[in-house]
Coordinates of C-alpha atoms in Angstrom, one line a residue:
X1 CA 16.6 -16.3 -12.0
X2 CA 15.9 -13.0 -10.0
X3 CA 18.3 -10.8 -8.3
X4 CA 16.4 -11.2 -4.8
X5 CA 14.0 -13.0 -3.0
X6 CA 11.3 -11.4 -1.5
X7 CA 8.6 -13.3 0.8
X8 CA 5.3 -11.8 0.3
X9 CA 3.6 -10.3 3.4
X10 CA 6.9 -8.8 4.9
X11 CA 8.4 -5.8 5.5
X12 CA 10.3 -4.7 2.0
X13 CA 13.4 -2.9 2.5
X14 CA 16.5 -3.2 0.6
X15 CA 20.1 -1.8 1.0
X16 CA 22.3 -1.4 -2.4
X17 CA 25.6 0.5 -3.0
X18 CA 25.8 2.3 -6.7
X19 CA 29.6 2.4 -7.6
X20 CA 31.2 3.8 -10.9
X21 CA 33.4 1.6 -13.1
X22 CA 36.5 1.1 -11.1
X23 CA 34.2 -0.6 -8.2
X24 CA 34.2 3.3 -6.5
X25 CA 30.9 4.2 -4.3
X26 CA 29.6 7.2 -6.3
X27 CA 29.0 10.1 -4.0
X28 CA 25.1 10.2 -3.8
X29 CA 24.7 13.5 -1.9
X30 CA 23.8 16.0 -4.2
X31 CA 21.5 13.8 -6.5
X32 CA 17.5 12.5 -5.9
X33 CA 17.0 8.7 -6.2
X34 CA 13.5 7.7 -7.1
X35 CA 12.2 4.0 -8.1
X36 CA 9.0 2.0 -8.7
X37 CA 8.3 -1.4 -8.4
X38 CA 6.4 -2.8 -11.6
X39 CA 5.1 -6.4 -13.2
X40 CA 6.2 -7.9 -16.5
X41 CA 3.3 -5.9 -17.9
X42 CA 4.8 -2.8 -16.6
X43 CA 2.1 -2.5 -13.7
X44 CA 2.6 -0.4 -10.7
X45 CA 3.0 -2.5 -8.1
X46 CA 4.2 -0.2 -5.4
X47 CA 6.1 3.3 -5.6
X48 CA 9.2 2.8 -3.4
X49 CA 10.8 4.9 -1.0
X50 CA 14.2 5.4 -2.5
X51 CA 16.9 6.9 0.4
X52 CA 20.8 8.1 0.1
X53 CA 22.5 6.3 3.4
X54 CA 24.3 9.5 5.3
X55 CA 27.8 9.2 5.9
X56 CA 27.7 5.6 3.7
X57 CA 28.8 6.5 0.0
X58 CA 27.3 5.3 -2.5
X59 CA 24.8 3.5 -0.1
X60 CA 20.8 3.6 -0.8
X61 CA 17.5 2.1 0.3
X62 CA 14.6 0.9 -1.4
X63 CA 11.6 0.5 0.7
X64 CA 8.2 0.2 0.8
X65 CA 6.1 0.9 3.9
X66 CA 2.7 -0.4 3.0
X67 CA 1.4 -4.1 3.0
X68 CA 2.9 -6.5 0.8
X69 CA 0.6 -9.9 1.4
X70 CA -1.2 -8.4 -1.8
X71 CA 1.6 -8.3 -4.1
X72 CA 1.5 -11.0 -6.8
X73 CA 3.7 -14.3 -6.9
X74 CA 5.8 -13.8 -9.8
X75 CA 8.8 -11.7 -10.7
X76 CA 8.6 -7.9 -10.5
X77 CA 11.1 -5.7 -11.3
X78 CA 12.6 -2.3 -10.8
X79 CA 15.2 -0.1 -12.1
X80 CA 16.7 3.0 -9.8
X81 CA 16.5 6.8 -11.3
X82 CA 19.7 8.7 -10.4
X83 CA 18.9 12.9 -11.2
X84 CA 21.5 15.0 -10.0
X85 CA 21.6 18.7 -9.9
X86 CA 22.0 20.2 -12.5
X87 CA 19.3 17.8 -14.3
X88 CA 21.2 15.0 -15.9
X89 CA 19.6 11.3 -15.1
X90 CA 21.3 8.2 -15.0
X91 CA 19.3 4.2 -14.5
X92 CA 21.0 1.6 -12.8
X93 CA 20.0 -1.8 -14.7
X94 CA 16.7 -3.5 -13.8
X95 CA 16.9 -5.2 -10.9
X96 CA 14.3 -7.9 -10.9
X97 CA 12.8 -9.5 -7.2
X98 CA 11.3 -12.7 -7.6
X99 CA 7.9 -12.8 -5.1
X100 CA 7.1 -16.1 -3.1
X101 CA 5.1 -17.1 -0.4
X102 CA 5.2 -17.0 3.2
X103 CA 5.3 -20.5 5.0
X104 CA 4.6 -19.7 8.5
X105 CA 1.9 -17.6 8.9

Protein backbone atom coordinates (compact mmCIF):
# COMPACT_ATOMS: atom_id res chain seq x y z
CA UNK A 1 0.00 0.00 0.00
CA UNK A 2 1.40 3.62 -0.82
CA UNK A 3 1.61 6.46 1.44
CA UNK A 4 -0.57 8.69 -1.13
CA UNK A 5 -2.72 8.78 -3.89
CA UNK A 6 -2.00 10.63 -6.69
CA UNK A 7 -4.42 10.92 -9.88
CA UNK A 8 -2.40 11.30 -12.93
CA UNK A 9 -2.97 14.41 -15.01
CA UNK A 10 -3.30 16.85 -11.92
CA UNK A 11 -1.59 19.35 -10.38
CA UNK A 12 1.12 17.56 -7.80
CA UNK A 13 1.65 19.36 -4.68
CA UNK A 14 2.09 17.95 -1.32
CA UNK A 15 2.29 19.55 2.17
CA UNK A 16 4.43 17.35 4.95
CA UNK A 17 5.66 18.40 8.48
CA UNK A 18 9.28 16.80 9.37
CA UNK A 19 9.29 16.52 13.30
CA UNK A 20 12.20 15.03 15.55
CA UNK A 21 11.60 12.13 17.95
CA UNK A 22 9.35 13.61 20.63
CA UNK A 23 6.66 14.52 17.70
CA UNK A 24 8.53 18.34 17.71
CA UNK A 25 8.41 20.29 14.18
CA UNK A 26 12.18 20.63 13.37
CA UNK A 27 13.02 24.16 12.64
CA UNK A 28 13.67 24.05 8.77
CA UNK A 29 15.03 27.56 8.30
CA UNK A 30 18.54 27.38 7.95
CA UNK A 31 18.62 23.98 5.95
CA UNK A 32 17.99 23.28 1.80
CA UNK A 33 15.31 20.60 1.11
CA UNK A 34 15.68 18.92 -2.23
CA UNK A 35 13.73 15.67 -3.63
CA UNK A 36 13.08 13.64 -6.82
CA UNK A 37 10.45 11.58 -7.78
CA UNK A 38 11.66 8.12 -9.16
CA UNK A 39 10.19 4.54 -10.40
CA UNK A 40 10.93 1.06 -8.89
CA UNK A 41 13.85 1.07 -11.40
CA UNK A 42 15.10 4.15 -9.93
CA UNK A 43 13.98 6.40 -12.98
CA UNK A 44 13.55 10.03 -12.87
CA UNK A 45 10.34 10.69 -13.12
CA UNK A 46 10.19 14.34 -12.16
CA UNK A 47 12.61 16.55 -10.11
CA UNK A 48 10.31 18.20 -7.39
CA UNK A 49 10.18 21.50 -6.09
CA UNK A 50 10.94 21.03 -2.52
CA UNK A 51 9.85 24.44 -0.23
CA UNK A 52 10.33 25.27 3.73
CA UNK A 53 6.57 26.77 4.69
CA UNK A 54 7.58 30.43 6.43
CA UNK A 55 6.34 31.00 9.76
CA UNK A 56 5.01 27.02 9.74
CA UNK A 57 7.84 24.84 11.56
CA UNK A 58 8.72 22.06 10.34
CA UNK A 59 6.24 22.49 7.39
CA UNK A 60 7.43 21.66 3.63
CA UNK A 61 6.10 21.28 0.00
CA UNK A 62 6.76 18.95 -2.58
CA UNK A 63 5.65 20.10 -5.90
CA UNK A 64 5.97 19.62 -9.34
CA UNK A 65 4.80 22.23 -11.82
CA UNK A 66 5.00 20.46 -15.10
CA UNK A 67 2.36 17.93 -16.72
CA UNK A 68 1.69 14.84 -14.98
CA UNK A 69 -0.87 12.96 -17.62
CA UNK A 70 2.53 11.27 -18.71
CA UNK A 71 3.58 9.84 -15.53
CA UNK A 72 3.25 6.07 -15.44
CA UNK A 73 0.48 4.03 -13.47
CA UNK A 74 2.30 2.38 -10.87
CA UNK A 75 3.99 3.28 -7.63
CA UNK A 76 6.75 5.84 -7.57
CA UNK A 77 8.57 6.93 -4.84
CA UNK A 78 10.62 9.60 -3.19
CA UNK A 79 12.64 10.30 -0.21
CA UNK A 80 13.28 14.13 1.08
CA UNK A 81 17.19 15.45 1.39
CA UNK A 82 17.54 17.65 4.54
CA UNK A 83 21.36 19.68 4.12
CA UNK A 84 21.80 22.11 6.70
CA UNK A 85 24.52 24.54 6.99
CA UNK A 86 27.21 23.61 7.97
CA UNK A 87 26.97 20.52 5.38
CA UNK A 88 25.53 17.60 7.37
CA UNK A 89 22.47 15.68 5.45
CA UNK A 90 19.79 13.94 6.80
CA UNK A 91 16.75 11.61 4.46
CA UNK A 92 13.45 11.27 5.66
CA UNK A 93 12.18 7.61 4.79
CA UNK A 94 10.83 6.87 1.29
CA UNK A 95 7.73 8.03 0.86
CA UNK A 96 6.06 6.07 -1.91
CA UNK A 97 2.82 7.71 -4.12
CA UNK A 98 0.84 5.16 -5.71
CA UNK A 99 -0.21 6.78 -9.54
CA UNK A 100 -3.79 6.06 -10.92
CA UNK A 101 -6.02 7.29 -13.40
CA UNK A 102 -8.19 10.13 -13.86
CA UNK A 103 -12.02 9.25 -14.38
CA UNK A 104 -13.45 12.31 -15.54
CA UNK A 105 -11.65 13.72 -18.18
Amino acid sequence: MADFLFKRGTTFLVTLIVQDSTGVPVDLGRVRVAADLRDSQNALIAPLEAAVVPDQPGTYTLAFDGDTSGWPLTVLRTDVQFTGLDGSISQTQTITIAVVDRVTQ
